[in-house]
C-alpha cells in the first residue's frame, strides 16, 4: 500500500487519506484527513469538531460476500463529508459512498446513517452471471452504479462500477445490447445523493 507522509502529524497515512491543503500564505502541505479537518476547524473557528478516526467495518452483501469499508471524514467549513469505500492495491475501489453532515453532528450518528446506506446498497445485485457463456448480464430492469475513468484505455473512455465491480464501457454496452429496441432513462446524481 502506498503510504504518504503527513506534514501535519508526521505519521504515514494511506494515499487515499491525503489532501493537498493550501493555506492562506500559499503554502501547500500534504495532510491526512484528521490534520486536514483540524486545519479547517482552526480557520473556520470551529472548536468542537469530532475528529475521531473511524475504524474499518466489514459488511456482507446479499450473496454473502464480505466487503471491508474504510471511512474518511473531512470538515469542509460549514459541512462534513463522510466517505466509505473499499480499498484495492492501496487505492479506492469497488463500492464507494458519501454522506454529507453538519459539523455539529455526532460522527457516530453519521456513521450509523452510512452503515444503513451501505447495507441498503449491498442488499441488491444489479448484474448477474448468466452462466451460459454470455458473461455478465443485467439482472433486472434497473442498474445503479458509478461512472469512472477507464485508465487502461488510451483514449478517454468511461467505465462503470456496478455492485462494486468495475465494468468496461464495451462490456457494459454488450450487457445493454440485450435490450435492443427498449427505451432507457439516464439520470446522473451527485455522489452523496440517494441513487
Ligand atoms: Zn496527519
JSON list of N, CA, C and O in Angstrom, two decimals, residues 111-144:
[
{"chain": "A", "resi": 111, "resn": "UNK", "atom": "N", "xyz": [-21.97, 7.86, 11.05]},
{"chain": "A", "resi": 111, "resn": "UNK", "atom": "CA", "xyz": [-21.51, 6.51, 10.70]},
{"chain": "A", "resi": 111, "resn": "UNK", "atom": "C", "xyz": [-22.70, 5.54, 10.66]},
{"chain": "A", "resi": 111, "resn": "UNK", "atom": "O", "xyz": [-22.79, 4.69, 9.77]},
{"chain": "A", "resi": 112, "resn": "UNK", "atom": "N", "xyz": [-23.64, 5.72, 11.59]},
{"chain": "A", "resi": 112, "resn": "UNK", "atom": "CA", "xyz": [-24.85, 4.89, 11.61]},
{"chain": "A", "resi": 112, "resn": "UNK", "atom": "C", "xyz": [-25.65, 5.03, 10.33]},
{"chain": "A", "resi": 112, "resn": "UNK", "atom": "O", "xyz": [-26.08, 4.04, 9.73]},
{"chain": "A", "resi": 113, "resn": "UNK", "atom": "N", "xyz": [-25.80, 6.27, 9.87]},
{"chain": "A", "resi": 113, "resn": "UNK", "atom": "CA", "xyz": [-26.52, 6.55, 8.60]},
{"chain": "A", "resi": 113, "resn": "UNK", "atom": "C", "xyz": [-25.77, 5.91, 7.44]},
{"chain": "A", "resi": 113, "resn": "UNK", "atom": "O", "xyz": [-26.37, 5.36, 6.52]},
{"chain": "A", "resi": 114, "resn": "UNK", "atom": "N", "xyz": [-24.45, 6.02, 7.50]},
{"chain": "A", "resi": 114, "resn": "UNK", "atom": "CA", "xyz": [-23.63, 5.46, 6.43]},
{"chain": "A", "resi": 114, "resn": "UNK", "atom": "C", "xyz": [-23.78, 3.94, 6.35]},
{"chain": "A", "resi": 114, "resn": "UNK", "atom": "O", "xyz": [-23.96, 3.38, 5.26]},
{"chain": "A", "resi": 115, "resn": "UNK", "atom": "N", "xyz": [-23.72, 3.28, 7.50]},
{"chain": "A", "resi": 115, "resn": "UNK", "atom": "CA", "xyz": [-23.83, 1.81, 7.51]},
{"chain": "A", "resi": 115, "resn": "UNK", "atom": "C", "xyz": [-25.19, 1.39, 6.95]},
{"chain": "A", "resi": 115, "resn": "UNK", "atom": "O", "xyz": [-25.28, 0.45, 6.17]},
{"chain": "A", "resi": 116, "resn": "UNK", "atom": "N", "xyz": [-26.22, 2.14, 7.29]},
{"chain": "A", "resi": 116, "resn": "UNK", "atom": "CA", "xyz": [-27.57, 1.86, 6.77]},
{"chain": "A", "resi": 116, "resn": "UNK", "atom": "C", "xyz": [-27.59, 2.00, 5.24]},
{"chain": "A", "resi": 116, "resn": "UNK", "atom": "O", "xyz": [-28.14, 1.17, 4.53]},
{"chain": "A", "resi": 117, "resn": "UNK", "atom": "N", "xyz": [-26.93, 3.07, 4.76]},
{"chain": "A", "resi": 117, "resn": "UNK", "atom": "CA", "xyz": [-26.85, 3.32, 3.32]},
{"chain": "A", "resi": 117, "resn": "UNK", "atom": "C", "xyz": [-26.09, 2.18, 2.61]},
{"chain": "A", "resi": 117, "resn": "UNK", "atom": "O", "xyz": [-26.50, 1.71, 1.55]},
{"chain": "A", "resi": 118, "resn": "UNK", "atom": "N", "xyz": [-25.00, 1.73, 3.22]},
{"chain": "A", "resi": 118, "resn": "UNK", "atom": "CA", "xyz": [-24.20, 0.65, 2.63]},
{"chain": "A", "resi": 118, "resn": "UNK", "atom": "C", "xyz": [-25.01, -0.65, 2.60]},
{"chain": "A", "resi": 118, "resn": "UNK", "atom": "O", "xyz": [-25.07, -1.33, 1.58]},
{"chain": "A", "resi": 119, "resn": "UNK", "atom": "N", "xyz": [-25.66, -0.95, 3.73]},
{"chain": "A", "resi": 119, "resn": "UNK", "atom": "CA", "xyz": [-26.46, -2.19, 3.80]},
{"chain": "A", "resi": 119, "resn": "UNK", "atom": "C", "xyz": [-27.53, -2.21, 2.73]},
{"chain": "A", "resi": 119, "resn": "UNK", "atom": "O", "xyz": [-27.76, -3.24, 2.09]},
{"chain": "A", "resi": 120, "resn": "UNK", "atom": "N", "xyz": [-28.18, -1.07, 2.54]},
{"chain": "A", "resi": 120, "resn": "UNK", "atom": "CA", "xyz": [-29.25, -0.96, 1.55]},
{"chain": "A", "resi": 120, "resn": "UNK", "atom": "C", "xyz": [-28.69, -1.23, 0.15]},
{"chain": "A", "resi": 120, "resn": "UNK", "atom": "O", "xyz": [-29.27, -1.99, -0.63]},
{"chain": "A", "resi": 121, "resn": "UNK", "atom": "N", "xyz": [-27.55, -0.61, -0.15]},
{"chain": "A", "resi": 121, "resn": "UNK", "atom": "CA", "xyz": [-26.95, -0.79, -1.48]},
{"chain": "A", "resi": 121, "resn": "UNK", "atom": "C", "xyz": [-26.47, -2.23, -1.69]},
{"chain": "A", "resi": 121, "resn": "UNK", "atom": "O", "xyz": [-26.62, -2.78, -2.78]},
{"chain": "A", "resi": 122, "resn": "UNK", "atom": "N", "xyz": [-25.94, -2.82, -0.64]},
{"chain": "A", "resi": 122, "resn": "UNK", "atom": "CA", "xyz": [-25.40, -4.19, -0.76]},
{"chain": "A", "resi": 122, "resn": "UNK", "atom": "C", "xyz": [-26.49, -5.27, -0.75]},
{"chain": "A", "resi": 122, "resn": "UNK", "atom": "O", "xyz": [-26.21, -6.44, -0.99]},
{"chain": "A", "resi": 123, "resn": "UNK", "atom": "N", "xyz": [-27.72, -4.86, -0.47]},
{"chain": "A", "resi": 123, "resn": "UNK", "atom": "CA", "xyz": [-28.81, -5.84, -0.43]},
{"chain": "A", "resi": 123, "resn": "UNK", "atom": "C", "xyz": [-29.37, -6.15, -1.82]},
{"chain": "A", "resi": 123, "resn": "UNK", "atom": "O", "xyz": [-30.22, -7.01, -1.97]},
{"chain": "A", "resi": 124, "resn": "UNK", "atom": "N", "xyz": [-28.88, -5.43, -2.83]},
{"chain": "A", "resi": 124, "resn": "UNK", "atom": "CA", "xyz": [-29.36, -5.64, -4.21]},
{"chain": "A", "resi": 124, "resn": "UNK", "atom": "C", "xyz": [-28.18, -5.90, -5.14]},
{"chain": "A", "resi": 124, "resn": "UNK", "atom": "O", "xyz": [-27.14, -5.25, -5.01]},
{"chain": "A", "resi": 125, "resn": "UNK", "atom": "N", "xyz": [-28.36, -6.84, -6.07]},
{"chain": "A", "resi": 125, "resn": "UNK", "atom": "CA", "xyz": [-27.36, -7.03, -7.13]},
{"chain": "A", "resi": 125, "resn": "UNK", "atom": "C", "xyz": [-28.01, -6.61, -8.45]},
{"chain": "A", "resi": 125, "resn": "UNK", "atom": "O", "xyz": [-29.12, -7.04, -8.75]},
{"chain": "A", "resi": 126, "resn": "UNK", "atom": "N", "xyz": [-27.32, -5.75, -9.19]},
{"chain": "A", "resi": 126, "resn": "UNK", "atom": "CA", "xyz": [-27.87, -5.28, -10.46]},
{"chain": "A", "resi": 126, "resn": "UNK", "atom": "C", "xyz": [-27.38, -6.08, -11.65]},
{"chain": "A", "resi": 126, "resn": "UNK", "atom": "O", "xyz": [-27.93, -5.99, -12.73]},
{"chain": "A", "resi": 127, "resn": "UNK", "atom": "N", "xyz": [-26.30, -6.80, -11.43]},
{"chain": "A", "resi": 127, "resn": "UNK", "atom": "CA", "xyz": [-25.79, -7.63, -12.52]},
{"chain": "A", "resi": 127, "resn": "UNK", "atom": "C", "xyz": [-25.65, -9.07, -12.03]},
{"chain": "A", "resi": 127, "resn": "UNK", "atom": "O", "xyz": [-25.47, -9.32, -10.84]},
{"chain": "A", "resi": 128, "resn": "UNK", "atom": "N", "xyz": [-25.77, -9.98, -12.96]},
{"chain": "A", "resi": 128, "resn": "UNK", "atom": "CA", "xyz": [-25.66, -11.40, -12.60]},
{"chain": "A", "resi": 128, "resn": "UNK", "atom": "C", "xyz": [-24.82, -12.10, -13.67]},
{"chain": "A", "resi": 128, "resn": "UNK", "atom": "O", "xyz": [-24.71, -11.63, -14.81]},
{"chain": "A", "resi": 129, "resn": "UNK", "atom": "N", "xyz": [-24.26, -13.21, -13.28]},
{"chain": "A", "resi": 129, "resn": "UNK", "atom": "CA", "xyz": [-23.51, -14.00, -14.25]},
{"chain": "A", "resi": 129, "resn": "UNK", "atom": "C", "xyz": [-24.48, -15.01, -14.86]},
{"chain": "A", "resi": 129, "resn": "UNK", "atom": "O", "xyz": [-25.01, -15.86, -14.16]},
{"chain": "A", "resi": 130, "resn": "UNK", "atom": "N", "xyz": [-24.76, -14.83, -16.14]},
{"chain": "A", "resi": 130, "resn": "UNK", "atom": "CA", "xyz": [-25.76, -15.66, -16.80]},
{"chain": "A", "resi": 130, "resn": "UNK", "atom": "C", "xyz": [-25.36, -17.15, -16.79]},
{"chain": "A", "resi": 130, "resn": "UNK", "atom": "O", "xyz": [-26.21, -18.03, -16.83]},
{"chain": "A", "resi": 131, "resn": "UNK", "atom": "N", "xyz": [-24.05, -17.37, -16.74]},
{"chain": "A", "resi": 131, "resn": "UNK", "atom": "CA", "xyz": [-23.57, -18.74, -16.61]},
{"chain": "A", "resi": 131, "resn": "UNK", "atom": "C", "xyz": [-23.68, -19.59, -17.86]},
{"chain": "A", "resi": 131, "resn": "UNK", "atom": "O", "xyz": [-23.40, -20.77, -17.85]},
{"chain": "A", "resi": 132, "resn": "UNK", "atom": "N", "xyz": [-24.10, -18.98, -18.98]},
{"chain": "A", "resi": 132, "resn": "UNK", "atom": "CA", "xyz": [-24.26, -19.75, -20.23]},
{"chain": "A", "resi": 132, "resn": "UNK", "atom": "C", "xyz": [-23.22, -19.29, -21.26]},
{"chain": "A", "resi": 132, "resn": "UNK", "atom": "O", "xyz": [-23.45, -19.36, -22.46]},
{"chain": "A", "resi": 133, "resn": "UNK", "atom": "N", "xyz": [-22.11, -18.76, -20.73]},
{"chain": "A", "resi": 133, "resn": "UNK", "atom": "CA", "xyz": [-21.06, -18.31, -21.63]},
{"chain": "A", "resi": 133, "resn": "UNK", "atom": "C", "xyz": [-21.27, -16.88, -22.12]},
{"chain": "A", "resi": 133, "resn": "UNK", "atom": "O", "xyz": [-20.47, -16.34, -22.87]},
{"chain": "A", "resi": 134, "resn": "UNK", "atom": "N", "xyz": [-22.37, -16.26, -21.70]},
{"chain": "A", "resi": 134, "resn": "UNK", "atom": "CA", "xyz": [-22.64, -14.89, -22.12]},
{"chain": "A", "resi": 134, "resn": "UNK", "atom": "C", "xyz": [-22.08, -13.86, -21.14]},
{"chain": "A", "resi": 134, "resn": "UNK", "atom": "O", "xyz": [-22.26, -12.66, -21.33]},
{"chain": "A", "resi": 135, "resn": "UNK", "atom": "N", "xyz": [-21.45, -14.33, -20.10]},
{"chain": "A", "resi": 135, "resn": "UNK", "atom": "CA", "xyz": [-20.82, -13.43, -19.13]},
{"chain": "A", "resi": 135, "resn": "UNK", "atom": "C", "xyz": [-21.84, -12.69, -18.30]},
{"chain": "A", "resi": 135, "resn": "UNK", "atom": "O", "xyz": [-22.94, -13.19, -18.04]},
{"chain": "A", "resi": 136, "resn": "UNK", "atom": "N", "xyz": [-21.46, -11.46, -17.89]},
{"chain": "A", "resi": 136, "resn": "UNK", "atom": "CA", "xyz": [-22.33, -10.69, -17.01]},
{"chain": "A", "resi": 136, "resn": "UNK", "atom": "C", "xyz": [-23.53, -10.12, -17.75]},
{"chain": "A", "resi": 136, "resn": "UNK", "atom": "O", "xyz": [-23.42, -9.68, -18.89]},
{"chain": "A", "resi": 137, "resn": "UNK", "atom": "N", "xyz": [-24.67, -10.15, -17.08]},
{"chain": "A", "resi": 137, "resn": "UNK", "atom": "CA", "xyz": [-25.91, -9.63, -17.65]},
{"chain": "A", "resi": 137, "resn": "UNK", "atom": "C", "xyz": [-26.60, -8.73, -16.64]},
{"chain": "A", "resi": 137, "resn": "UNK", "atom": "O", "xyz": [-26.38, -8.87, -15.44]},
{"chain": "A", "resi": 138, "resn": "UNK", "atom": "N", "xyz": [-27.45, -7.85, -17.14]},
{"chain": "A", "resi": 138, "resn": "UNK", "atom": "CA", "xyz": [-28.24, -7.01, -16.24]},
{"chain": "A", "resi": 138, "resn": "UNK", "atom": "C", "xyz": [-29.32, -7.90, -15.62]},
{"chain": "A", "resi": 138, "resn": "UNK", "atom": "O", "xyz": [-30.04, -8.60, -16.33]},
{"chain": "A", "resi": 139, "resn": "UNK", "atom": "N", "xyz": [-29.38, -7.88, -14.27]},
{"chain": "A", "resi": 139, "resn": "UNK", "atom": "CA", "xyz": [-30.25, -8.82, -13.56]},
{"chain": "A", "resi": 139, "resn": "UNK", "atom": "C", "xyz": [-31.73, -8.48, -13.72]},
{"chain": "A", "resi": 139, "resn": "UNK", "atom": "O", "xyz": [-32.56, -9.36, -13.87]},
{"chain": "A", "resi": 140, "resn": "UNK", "atom": "N", "xyz": [-32.05, -7.18, -13.66]},
{"chain": "A", "resi": 140, "resn": "UNK", "atom": "CA", "xyz": [-33.45, -6.79, -13.74]},
{"chain": "A", "resi": 140, "resn": "UNK", "atom": "C", "xyz": [-33.57, -5.66, -14.77]},
{"chain": "A", "resi": 140, "resn": "UNK", "atom": "O", "xyz": [-32.95, -5.73, -15.81]},
{"chain": "A", "resi": 141, "resn": "UNK", "atom": "N", "xyz": [-34.33, -4.61, -14.45]},
{"chain": "A", "resi": 141, "resn": "UNK", "atom": "CA", "xyz": [-34.52, -3.52, -15.42]},
{"chain": "A", "resi": 141, "resn": "UNK", "atom": "C", "xyz": [-33.82, -2.23, -14.98]},
{"chain": "A", "resi": 141, "resn": "UNK", "atom": "O", "xyz": [-33.93, -1.23, -15.67]},
{"chain": "A", "resi": 142, "resn": "UNK", "atom": "N", "xyz": [-33.16, -2.27, -13.84]},
{"chain": "A", "resi": 142, "resn": "UNK", "atom": "CA", "xyz": [-32.50, -1.05, -13.34]},
{"chain": "A", "resi": 142, "resn": "UNK", "atom": "C", "xyz": [-31.04, -1.36, -13.02]},
{"chain": "A", "resi": 142, "resn": "UNK", "atom": "O", "xyz": [-30.73, -2.43, -12.50]},
{"chain": "A", "resi": 143, "resn": "UNK", "atom": "N", "xyz": [-30.17, -0.41, -13.34]},
{"chain": "A", "resi": 143, "resn": "UNK", "atom": "CA", "xyz": [-28.76, -0.54, -12.97]},
{"chain": "A", "resi": 143, "resn": "UNK", "atom": "C", "xyz": [-28.36, 0.72, -12.21]},
{"chain": "A", "resi": 143, "resn": "UNK", "atom": "O", "xyz": [-28.63, 1.83, -12.66]},
{"chain": "A", "resi": 144, "resn": "UNK", "atom": "N", "xyz": [-27.77, 0.54, -11.04]},
{"chain": "A", "resi": 144, "resn": "UNK", "atom": "CA", "xyz": [-27.23, 1.67, -10.29]},
{"chain": "A", "resi": 144, "resn": "UNK", "atom": "C", "xyz": [-25.72, 1.50, -10.23]},
{"chain": "A", "resi": 144, "resn": "UNK", "atom": "O", "xyz": [-25.26, 0.38, -10.02]}
]
